[in-house]
Coordinates of C-alpha atoms in Angstrom, one line a residue:
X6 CA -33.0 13.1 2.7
X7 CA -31.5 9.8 1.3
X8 CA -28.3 8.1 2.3
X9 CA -25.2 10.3 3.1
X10 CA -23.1 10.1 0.2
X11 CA -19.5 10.3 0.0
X12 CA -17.1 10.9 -2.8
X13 CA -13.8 8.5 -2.2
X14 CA -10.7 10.0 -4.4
X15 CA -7.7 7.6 -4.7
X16 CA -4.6 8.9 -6.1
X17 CA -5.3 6.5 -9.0
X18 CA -2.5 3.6 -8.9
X19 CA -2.8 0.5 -6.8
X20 CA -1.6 1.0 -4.0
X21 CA -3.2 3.7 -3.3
X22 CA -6.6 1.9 -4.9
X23 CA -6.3 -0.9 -2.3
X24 CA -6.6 0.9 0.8
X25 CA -9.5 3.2 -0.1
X26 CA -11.4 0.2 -1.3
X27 CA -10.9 -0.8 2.0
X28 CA -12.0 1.8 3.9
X29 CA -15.2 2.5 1.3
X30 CA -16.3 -0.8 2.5
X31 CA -16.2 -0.3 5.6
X32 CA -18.2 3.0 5.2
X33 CA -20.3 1.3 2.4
X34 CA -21.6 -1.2 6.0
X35 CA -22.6 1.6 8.1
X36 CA -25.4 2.6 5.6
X37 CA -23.2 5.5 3.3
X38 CA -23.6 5.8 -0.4
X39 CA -20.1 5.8 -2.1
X40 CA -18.9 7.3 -5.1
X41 CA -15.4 5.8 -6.1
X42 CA -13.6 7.8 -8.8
X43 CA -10.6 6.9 -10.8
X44 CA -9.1 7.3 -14.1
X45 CA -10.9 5.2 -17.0
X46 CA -7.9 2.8 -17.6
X47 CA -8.1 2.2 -13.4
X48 CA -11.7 2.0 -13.5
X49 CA -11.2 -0.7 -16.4
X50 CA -8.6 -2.7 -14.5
X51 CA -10.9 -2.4 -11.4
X52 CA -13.9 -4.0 -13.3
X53 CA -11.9 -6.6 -14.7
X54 CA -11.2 -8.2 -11.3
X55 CA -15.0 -7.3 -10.9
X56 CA -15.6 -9.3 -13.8
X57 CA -17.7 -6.1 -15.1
X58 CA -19.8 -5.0 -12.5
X59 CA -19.4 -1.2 -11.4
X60 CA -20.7 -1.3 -7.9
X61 CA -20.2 -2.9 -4.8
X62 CA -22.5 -3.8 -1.9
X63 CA -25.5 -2.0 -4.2
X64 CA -23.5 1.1 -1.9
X65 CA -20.0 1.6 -3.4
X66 CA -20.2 3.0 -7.7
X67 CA -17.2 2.9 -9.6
X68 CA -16.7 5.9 -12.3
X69 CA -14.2 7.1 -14.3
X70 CA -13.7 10.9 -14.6
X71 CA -10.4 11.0 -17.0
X72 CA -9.7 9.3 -20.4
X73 CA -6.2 7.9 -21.2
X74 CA -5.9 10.8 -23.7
X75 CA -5.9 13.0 -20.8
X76 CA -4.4 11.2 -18.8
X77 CA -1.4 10.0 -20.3
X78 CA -1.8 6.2 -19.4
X79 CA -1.7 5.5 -23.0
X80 CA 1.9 7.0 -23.4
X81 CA 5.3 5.9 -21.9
X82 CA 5.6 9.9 -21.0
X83 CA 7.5 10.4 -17.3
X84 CA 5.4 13.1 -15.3
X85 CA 2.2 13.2 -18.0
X86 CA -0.3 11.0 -15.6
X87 CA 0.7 13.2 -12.5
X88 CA 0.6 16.5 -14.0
X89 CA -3.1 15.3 -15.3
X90 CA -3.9 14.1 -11.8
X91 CA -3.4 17.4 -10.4
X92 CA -4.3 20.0 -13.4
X93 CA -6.9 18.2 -15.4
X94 CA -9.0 16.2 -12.6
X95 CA -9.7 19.0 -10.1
X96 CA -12.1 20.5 -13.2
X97 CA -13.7 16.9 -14.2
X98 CA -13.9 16.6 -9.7
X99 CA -15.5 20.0 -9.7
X100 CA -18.0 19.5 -12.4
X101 CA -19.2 15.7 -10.6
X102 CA -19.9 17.7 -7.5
X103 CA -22.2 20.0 -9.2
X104 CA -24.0 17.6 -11.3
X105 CA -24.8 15.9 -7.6
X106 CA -25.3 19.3 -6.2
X107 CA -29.0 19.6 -8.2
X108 CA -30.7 16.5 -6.1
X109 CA -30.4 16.4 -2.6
X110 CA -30.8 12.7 -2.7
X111 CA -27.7 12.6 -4.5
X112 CA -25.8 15.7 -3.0
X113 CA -22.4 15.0 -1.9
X114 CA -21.6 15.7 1.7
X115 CA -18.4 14.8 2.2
X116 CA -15.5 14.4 0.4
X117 CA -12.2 11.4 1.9
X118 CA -9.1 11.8 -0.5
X119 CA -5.8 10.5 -0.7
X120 CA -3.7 13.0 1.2
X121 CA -1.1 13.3 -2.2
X122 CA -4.6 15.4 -3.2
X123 CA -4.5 18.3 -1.9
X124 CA -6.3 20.1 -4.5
X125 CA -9.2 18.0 -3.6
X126 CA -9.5 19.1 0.3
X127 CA -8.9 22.5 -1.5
X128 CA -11.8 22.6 -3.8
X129 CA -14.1 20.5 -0.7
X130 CA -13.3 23.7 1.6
X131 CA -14.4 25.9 -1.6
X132 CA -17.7 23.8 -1.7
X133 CA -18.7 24.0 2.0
X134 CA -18.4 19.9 1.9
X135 CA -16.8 18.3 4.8
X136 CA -13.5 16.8 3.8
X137 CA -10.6 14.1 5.2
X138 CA -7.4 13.4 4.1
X139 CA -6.4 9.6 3.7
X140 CA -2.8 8.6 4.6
X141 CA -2.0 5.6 2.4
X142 CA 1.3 5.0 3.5
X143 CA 3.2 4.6 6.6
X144 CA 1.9 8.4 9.1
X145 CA 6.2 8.7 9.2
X146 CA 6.0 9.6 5.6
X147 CA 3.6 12.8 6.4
X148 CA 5.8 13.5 9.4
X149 CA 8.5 14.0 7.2
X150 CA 6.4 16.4 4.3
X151 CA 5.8 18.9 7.2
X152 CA 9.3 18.7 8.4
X153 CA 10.9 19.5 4.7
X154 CA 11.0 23.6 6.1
X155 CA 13.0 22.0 9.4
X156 CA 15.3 19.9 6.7
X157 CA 15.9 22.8 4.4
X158 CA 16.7 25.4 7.1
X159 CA 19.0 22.6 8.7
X160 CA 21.1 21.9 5.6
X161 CA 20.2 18.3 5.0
X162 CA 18.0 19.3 1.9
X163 CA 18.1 22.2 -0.4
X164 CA 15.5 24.3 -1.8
X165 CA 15.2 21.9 -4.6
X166 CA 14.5 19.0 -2.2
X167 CA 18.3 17.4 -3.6
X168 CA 20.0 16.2 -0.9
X169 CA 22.3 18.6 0.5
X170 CA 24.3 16.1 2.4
X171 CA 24.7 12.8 0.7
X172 CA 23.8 9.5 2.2
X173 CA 23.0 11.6 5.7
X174 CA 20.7 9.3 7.8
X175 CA 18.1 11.1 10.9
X176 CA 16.1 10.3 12.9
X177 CA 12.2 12.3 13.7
X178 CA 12.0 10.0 17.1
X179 CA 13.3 7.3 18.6
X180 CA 10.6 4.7 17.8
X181 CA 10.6 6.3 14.0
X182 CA 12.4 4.7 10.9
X183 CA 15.9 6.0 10.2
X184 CA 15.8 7.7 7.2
X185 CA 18.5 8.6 4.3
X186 CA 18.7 11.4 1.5
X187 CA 19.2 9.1 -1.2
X188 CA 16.2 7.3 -0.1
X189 CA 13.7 9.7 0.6
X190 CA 10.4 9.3 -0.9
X191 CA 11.2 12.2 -3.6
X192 CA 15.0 11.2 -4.0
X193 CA 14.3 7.2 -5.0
X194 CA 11.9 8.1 -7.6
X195 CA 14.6 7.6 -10.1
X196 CA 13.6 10.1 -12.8
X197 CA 14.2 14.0 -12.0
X198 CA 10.9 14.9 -13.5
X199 CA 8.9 12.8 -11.1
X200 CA 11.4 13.7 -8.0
X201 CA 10.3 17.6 -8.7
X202 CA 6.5 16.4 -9.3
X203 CA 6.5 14.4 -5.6
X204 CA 8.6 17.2 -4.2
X205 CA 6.3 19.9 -4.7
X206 CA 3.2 18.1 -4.2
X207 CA 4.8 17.1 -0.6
X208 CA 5.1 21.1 0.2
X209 CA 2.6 22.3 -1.5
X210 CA -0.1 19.6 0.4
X211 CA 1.4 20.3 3.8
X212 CA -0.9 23.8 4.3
X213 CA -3.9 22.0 2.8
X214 CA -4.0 18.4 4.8
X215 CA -3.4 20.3 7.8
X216 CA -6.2 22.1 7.1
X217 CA -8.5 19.2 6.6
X218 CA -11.3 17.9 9.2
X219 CA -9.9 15.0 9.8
X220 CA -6.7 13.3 8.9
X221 CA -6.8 9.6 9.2
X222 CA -4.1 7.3 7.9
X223 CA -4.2 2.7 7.7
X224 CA -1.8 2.6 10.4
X225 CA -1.9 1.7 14.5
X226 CA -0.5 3.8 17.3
X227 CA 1.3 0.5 18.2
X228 CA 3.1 0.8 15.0
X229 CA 4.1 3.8 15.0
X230 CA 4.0 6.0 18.2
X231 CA 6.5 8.1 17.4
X232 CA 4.7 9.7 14.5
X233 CA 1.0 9.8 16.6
X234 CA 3.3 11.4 19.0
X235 CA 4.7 14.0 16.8
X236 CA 1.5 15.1 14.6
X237 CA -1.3 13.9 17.2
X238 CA -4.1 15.4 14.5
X239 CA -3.7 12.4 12.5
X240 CA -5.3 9.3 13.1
X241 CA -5.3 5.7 12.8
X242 CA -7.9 3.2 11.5
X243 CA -5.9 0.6 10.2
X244 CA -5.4 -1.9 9.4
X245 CA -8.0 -1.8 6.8
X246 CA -8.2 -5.0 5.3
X247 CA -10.8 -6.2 2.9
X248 CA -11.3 -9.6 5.6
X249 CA -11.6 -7.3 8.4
X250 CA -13.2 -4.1 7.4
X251 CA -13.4 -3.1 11.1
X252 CA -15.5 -5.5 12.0
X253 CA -14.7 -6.8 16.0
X254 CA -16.1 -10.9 15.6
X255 CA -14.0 -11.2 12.4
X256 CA -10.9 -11.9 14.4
X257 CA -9.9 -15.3 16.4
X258 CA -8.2 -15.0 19.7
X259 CA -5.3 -17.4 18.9
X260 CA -2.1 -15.7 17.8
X261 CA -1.6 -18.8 14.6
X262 CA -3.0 -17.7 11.4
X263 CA -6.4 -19.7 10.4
X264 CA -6.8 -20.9 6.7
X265 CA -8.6 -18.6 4.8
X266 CA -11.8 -19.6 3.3
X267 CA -11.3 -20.4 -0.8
X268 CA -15.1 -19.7 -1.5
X269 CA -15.0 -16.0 -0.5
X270 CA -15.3 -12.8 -2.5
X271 CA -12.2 -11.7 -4.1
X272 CA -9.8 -11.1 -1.3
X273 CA -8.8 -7.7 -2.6
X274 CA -11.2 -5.2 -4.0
X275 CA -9.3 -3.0 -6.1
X276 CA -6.7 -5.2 -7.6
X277 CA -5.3 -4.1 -10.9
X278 CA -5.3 -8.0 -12.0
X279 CA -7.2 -11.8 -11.9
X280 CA -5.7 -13.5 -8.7
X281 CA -4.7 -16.8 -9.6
X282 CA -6.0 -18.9 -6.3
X283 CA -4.9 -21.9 -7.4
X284 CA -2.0 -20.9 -5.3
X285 CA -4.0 -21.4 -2.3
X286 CA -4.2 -25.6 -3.2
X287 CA -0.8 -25.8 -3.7
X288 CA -0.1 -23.9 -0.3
X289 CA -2.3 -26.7 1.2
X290 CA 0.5 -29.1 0.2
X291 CA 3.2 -27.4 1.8
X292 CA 4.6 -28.1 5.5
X293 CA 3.6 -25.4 8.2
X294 CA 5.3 -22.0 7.8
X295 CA 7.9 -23.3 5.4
X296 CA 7.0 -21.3 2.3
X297 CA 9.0 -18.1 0.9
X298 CA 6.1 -15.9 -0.7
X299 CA 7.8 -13.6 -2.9
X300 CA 5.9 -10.7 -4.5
X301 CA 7.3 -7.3 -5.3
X302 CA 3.9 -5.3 -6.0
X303 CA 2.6 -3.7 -8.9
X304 CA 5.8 -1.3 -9.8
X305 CA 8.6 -3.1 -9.7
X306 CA 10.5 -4.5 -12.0
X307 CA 13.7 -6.0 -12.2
X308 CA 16.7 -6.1 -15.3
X309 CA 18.1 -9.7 -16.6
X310 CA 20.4 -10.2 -14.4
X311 CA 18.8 -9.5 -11.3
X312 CA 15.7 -11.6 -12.1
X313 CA 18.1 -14.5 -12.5
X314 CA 20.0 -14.4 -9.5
X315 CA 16.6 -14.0 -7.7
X316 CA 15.6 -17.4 -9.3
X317 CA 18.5 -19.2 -8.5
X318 CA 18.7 -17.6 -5.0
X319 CA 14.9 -19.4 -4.3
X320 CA 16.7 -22.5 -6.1
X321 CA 19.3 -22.3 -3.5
X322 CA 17.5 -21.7 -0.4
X323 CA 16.0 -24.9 -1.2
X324 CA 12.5 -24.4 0.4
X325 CA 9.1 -24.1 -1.2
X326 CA 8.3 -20.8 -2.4
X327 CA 5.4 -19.0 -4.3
X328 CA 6.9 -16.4 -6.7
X329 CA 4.6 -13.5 -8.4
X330 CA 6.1 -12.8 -11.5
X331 CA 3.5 -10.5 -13.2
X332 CA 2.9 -10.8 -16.9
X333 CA 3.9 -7.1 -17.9
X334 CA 7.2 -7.3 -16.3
X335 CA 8.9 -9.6 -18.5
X336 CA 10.9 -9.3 -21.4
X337 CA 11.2 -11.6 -24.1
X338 CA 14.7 -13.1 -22.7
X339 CA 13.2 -13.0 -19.0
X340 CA 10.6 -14.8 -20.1
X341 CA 12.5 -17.9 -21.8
X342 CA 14.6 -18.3 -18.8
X343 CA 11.6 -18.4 -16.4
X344 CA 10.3 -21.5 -18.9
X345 CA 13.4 -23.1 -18.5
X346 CA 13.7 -22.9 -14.5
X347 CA 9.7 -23.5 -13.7
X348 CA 10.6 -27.1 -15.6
X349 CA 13.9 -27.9 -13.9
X350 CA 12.8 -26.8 -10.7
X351 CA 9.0 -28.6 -11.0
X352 CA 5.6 -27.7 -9.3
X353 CA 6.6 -29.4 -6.1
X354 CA 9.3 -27.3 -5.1
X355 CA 7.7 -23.6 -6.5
X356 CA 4.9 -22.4 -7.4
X357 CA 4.7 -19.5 -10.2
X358 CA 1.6 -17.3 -10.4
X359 CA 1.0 -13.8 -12.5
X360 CA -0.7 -12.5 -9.4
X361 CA -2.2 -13.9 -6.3
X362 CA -4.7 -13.0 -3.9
X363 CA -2.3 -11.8 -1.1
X364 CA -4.1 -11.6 2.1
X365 CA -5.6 -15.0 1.5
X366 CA -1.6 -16.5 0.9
X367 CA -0.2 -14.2 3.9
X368 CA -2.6 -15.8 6.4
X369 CA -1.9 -19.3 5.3
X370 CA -0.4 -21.7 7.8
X371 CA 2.1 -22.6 5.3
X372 CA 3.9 -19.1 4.8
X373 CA 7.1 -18.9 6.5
X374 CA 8.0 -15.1 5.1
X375 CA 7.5 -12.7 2.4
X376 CA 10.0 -11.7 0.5
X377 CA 9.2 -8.0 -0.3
X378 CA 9.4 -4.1 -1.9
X379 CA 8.0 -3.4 1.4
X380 CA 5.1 -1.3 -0.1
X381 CA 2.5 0.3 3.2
X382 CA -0.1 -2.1 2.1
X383 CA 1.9 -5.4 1.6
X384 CA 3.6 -4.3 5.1
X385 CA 0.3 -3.7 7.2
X386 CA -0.6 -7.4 5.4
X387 CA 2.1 -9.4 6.9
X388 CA 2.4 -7.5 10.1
X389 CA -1.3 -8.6 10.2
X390 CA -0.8 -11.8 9.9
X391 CA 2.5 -12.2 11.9
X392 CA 4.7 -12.8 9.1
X393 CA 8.4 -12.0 9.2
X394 CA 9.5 -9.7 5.7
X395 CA 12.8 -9.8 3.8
X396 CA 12.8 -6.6 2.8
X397 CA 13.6 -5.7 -1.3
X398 CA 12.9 -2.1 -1.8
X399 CA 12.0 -0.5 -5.0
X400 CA 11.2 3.6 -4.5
X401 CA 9.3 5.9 -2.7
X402 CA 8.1 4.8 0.5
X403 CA 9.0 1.6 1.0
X404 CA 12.8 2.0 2.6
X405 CA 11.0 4.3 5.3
X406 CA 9.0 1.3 5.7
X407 CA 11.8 -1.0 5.7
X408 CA 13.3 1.0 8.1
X409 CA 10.3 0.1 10.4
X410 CA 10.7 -3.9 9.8
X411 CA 14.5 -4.3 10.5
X412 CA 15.2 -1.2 13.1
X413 CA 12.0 -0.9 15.1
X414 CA 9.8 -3.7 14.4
X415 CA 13.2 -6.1 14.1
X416 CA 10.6 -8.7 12.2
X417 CA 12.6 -9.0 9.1
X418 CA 16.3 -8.5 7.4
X419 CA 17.7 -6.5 4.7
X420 CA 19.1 -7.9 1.5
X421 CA 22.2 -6.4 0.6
X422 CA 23.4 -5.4 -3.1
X423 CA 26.9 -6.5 -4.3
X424 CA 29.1 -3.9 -6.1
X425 CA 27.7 -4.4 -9.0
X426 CA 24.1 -3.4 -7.4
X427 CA 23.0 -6.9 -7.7
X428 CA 21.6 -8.7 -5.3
X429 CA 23.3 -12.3 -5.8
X430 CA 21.6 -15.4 -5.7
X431 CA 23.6 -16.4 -2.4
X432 CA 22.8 -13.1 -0.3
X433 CA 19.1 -14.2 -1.1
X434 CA 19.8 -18.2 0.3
X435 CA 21.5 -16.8 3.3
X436 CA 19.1 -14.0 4.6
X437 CA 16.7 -16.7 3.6
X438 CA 18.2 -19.0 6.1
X439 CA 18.5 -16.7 8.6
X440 CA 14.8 -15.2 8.6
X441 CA 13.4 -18.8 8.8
X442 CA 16.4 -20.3 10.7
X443 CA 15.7 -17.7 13.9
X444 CA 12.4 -18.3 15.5
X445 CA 13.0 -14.7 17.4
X446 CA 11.7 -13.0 14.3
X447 CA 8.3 -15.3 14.0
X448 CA 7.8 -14.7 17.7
X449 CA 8.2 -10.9 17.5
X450 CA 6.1 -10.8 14.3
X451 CA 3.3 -13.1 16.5
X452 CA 2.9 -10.6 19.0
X453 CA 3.2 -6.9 16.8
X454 CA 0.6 -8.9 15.2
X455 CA -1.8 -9.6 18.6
X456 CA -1.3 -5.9 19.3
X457 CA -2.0 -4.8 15.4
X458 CA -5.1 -6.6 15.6
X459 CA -6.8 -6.0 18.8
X460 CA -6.9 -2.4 17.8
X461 CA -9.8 -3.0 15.2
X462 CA -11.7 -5.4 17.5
X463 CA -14.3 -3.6 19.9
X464 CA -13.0 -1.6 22.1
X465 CA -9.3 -0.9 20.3
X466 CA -8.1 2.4 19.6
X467 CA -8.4 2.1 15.5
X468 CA -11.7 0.9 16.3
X469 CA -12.9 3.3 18.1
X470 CA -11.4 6.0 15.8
X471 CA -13.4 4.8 13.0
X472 CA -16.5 4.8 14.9
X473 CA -15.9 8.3 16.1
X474 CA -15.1 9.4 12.5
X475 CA -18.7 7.4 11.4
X476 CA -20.5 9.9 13.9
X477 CA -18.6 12.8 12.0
X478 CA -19.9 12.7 8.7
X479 CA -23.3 11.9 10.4
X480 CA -23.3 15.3 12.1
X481 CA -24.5 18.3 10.1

């Protein structure tokens, strides 16, 4: 028999992309075949930042299973690329496996998907093939799926998932993020349609990721051992990042961030877009830890006004920053008044970039905090590299995981909206100030971020959890 082979299913958007990468690479080092499946318009953005090539490490082949006429990623239709994700991929899933079945070279024996896809641990079980559920978010966000019966019986939440009580905050645990019903990861979605969609994949996954073999999640029990402590069945690896790839000698001793090295591979397998690293020269320029690095993922997207006031709030702060302003969130009045601010402010004092290779800018000397949506992935980055967050969520996930920074964590601030739900250009200068003004945050971030990453090195816990779940999909 060949190499073990493994099918990797990301729920097929970015951040969920990113994180399985990851983890693939890691796998793809211990001697596994991969095969990474997406949708064809991910698959194309994928080999773009792959300048073509559809494989990584000779290990890790990228395919594409759904067209954007299935798929919907062609159409500005709310709900149409979930409902294809979980009615039209399980058959094209299905048919892959037993087009691998014939060969036993090529068989698939074991199947790790995001944990939003349940129907794929459903149809592994089916199959005989061993199976694992990937958390690509925060463990707190699982904790609350299974406890939506507990919510619903005690009238926080209806049936529906609509909050019963408005604006009520709980609390799971102590060291867990406070949460609120208007902020839920089904209630910020925004549209109804895709609040039902995330609400009844969330019950309708609890039976069959509690269920799967094993249920691991890009987290640390130092992060979050409230949630470890409440659903011990799921377990940590993280963080998985694509300059670690749980790999102990990767890792200095001293707490400082080093300089990343400009001449290696693309810092983030699984990017959507070109990194621009001519950041990383002007970042060279700057004073140490001085920098506001402001990047809002691939989601987000802000209205005229808001964009405005977030320019002149960097303006104001007067410190250097590095601003990602992707390309396909501007409109034609957005982008005139980003023309006319990048040449009165000048290169010297900010630098403006479509998209930048994130874990490279995060562990640069020069960073003195990240202004955020507080996405899992961008979190676990600056927590890795001991960088205090001004957290700016969007939706979904990311005010649990705001939650964590300013409550638990205490490594970063909130910014507040006006009454006009604007976030003015002066609440940006002063939480700003008082991030970078307050060296208590930078030494609290310093040391989550000696215990984050002695977990991966030899001997850690996340360490040691990945090489246990190595020796699983070994075993017959």
């Amino acid at each position: 028999m060949g190499k073990l082979h493994i099918l990797v299913i990301p729920y097929p958007v970015q951040g969920h992309v990113i994180p399985l990468m990851e983890l693939a690479q890691s796998l793809a080092k211990y001697g596994f075949k991969i095969t990474f499946v997406n949708t064809k318009s991910t698959h194309k953005s994928i080999l773009n930042s792959l300048s073509g090539k559809n494989s990584l490490h000779d290990q890790i082949h990228l395919i594409s299973v759904l067209d954007e006429s299935e798929s919907g990623e062609d159409k500005n239709v709310p709900g149409k690329f979930s409902e294809a994700i979980f009615k039209i991929m399980p058959g094209k899933i299905e048919k892959l496996i037993q087009e691998n079945y014939v060969s036993e070279d090529e068989r698939i024996t074991c199947i790790i998907a995001d944990q939003s896809l349940g129907w794929a641990l459903e149809l592994a079980d089916k199959m005989g093939i061993k199976r694992a559920a990937f958390i690509t978010a925060a463990a707190a966000n699982l904790i609350l799926g299974f406890n939506i019966p507990k919510l619903i019986d005690d009238g926080i939440i209806e049936n529906d998932g609509t909050p019963a009580l408005k604006d009520h905050t709980f609390q799971f645990e102590p060291t867990m993020p406070i949460m609120n019903t208007s902020d839920l990861l089904w209630t910020s979605m925004g549209n109804s349609k895709m609040q039902k969609i995330i609400f009844d994949m969330l019950v309708h996954n609890n039976k069959s990721v509690k269920s799967a073999d094993w249920l691991i999640c890009n987290s640390t029990y130092d992060l979050e051992p409230g949630a470890f402590k409440l659903a011990p069945e799921i377990v940590p690896i993280g963080p998985l990042l694509s300059n670690n790839c749980l790999e102990p000698s990767t890792f200095p001793p001293e707490a400082e961030p080093r300089i990343p090295s400009k001449e290696s591979p693309n810092s983030l397998v699984g990017s959507f877009w070109p990194e621009d690293s001519t950041c990383l020269n002007w970042l060279d320029q700057q004073p140490l830890c001085s920098v506001v690095y402001v990047a809002f993922g691939s989601f987000t997207i802000f209205n005229e006004a808001q964009f405005q006031e977030l320019a002149l709030g960097l303006e104001l702060a007067n410190k250097p920053f590095l601003w990602v302003v992707r390309t396909n969130s501007l409109d034609a009045k957005t982008d005139i008044f980003l023309k006319i601010f990048v040449n009165r402010i000048g290169s010297q004092k900010g630098k403006i970039v479509s998209w930048a290779p994130q874990q490279k800018v995060l562990s640069h000397p020069s960073i003195g905090c990240f202004v955020s949506h507080c996405g899992w992935n961008s979190t676990i980055e600056a927590i890795s590299n001991g960088v205090p967050i001004l957290c700016w969520p969007y939706f979904a996930d990311q005010f649990v995981n705001q939650s964590y920074i300013c409550d638990i964590w205490k490594v970063g601030l909130r910014l507040k909206k006006g009454e006009t739900g604007i976030i003015s250009c002066e609440e940006i200068k002063d939480k700003v100030e008082q991030l970078l003004g307050n060296d208590a945050f930078k030494k609290r971030a310093l040391k989550l971020r000696e215990m984050t990453m002695n977990t991966v090195k030899e001997g850690g816990r996340s360490h040691q959890n990945f090489i246990n779940f190595i020796e699983w999909i070994k075993t017959s």
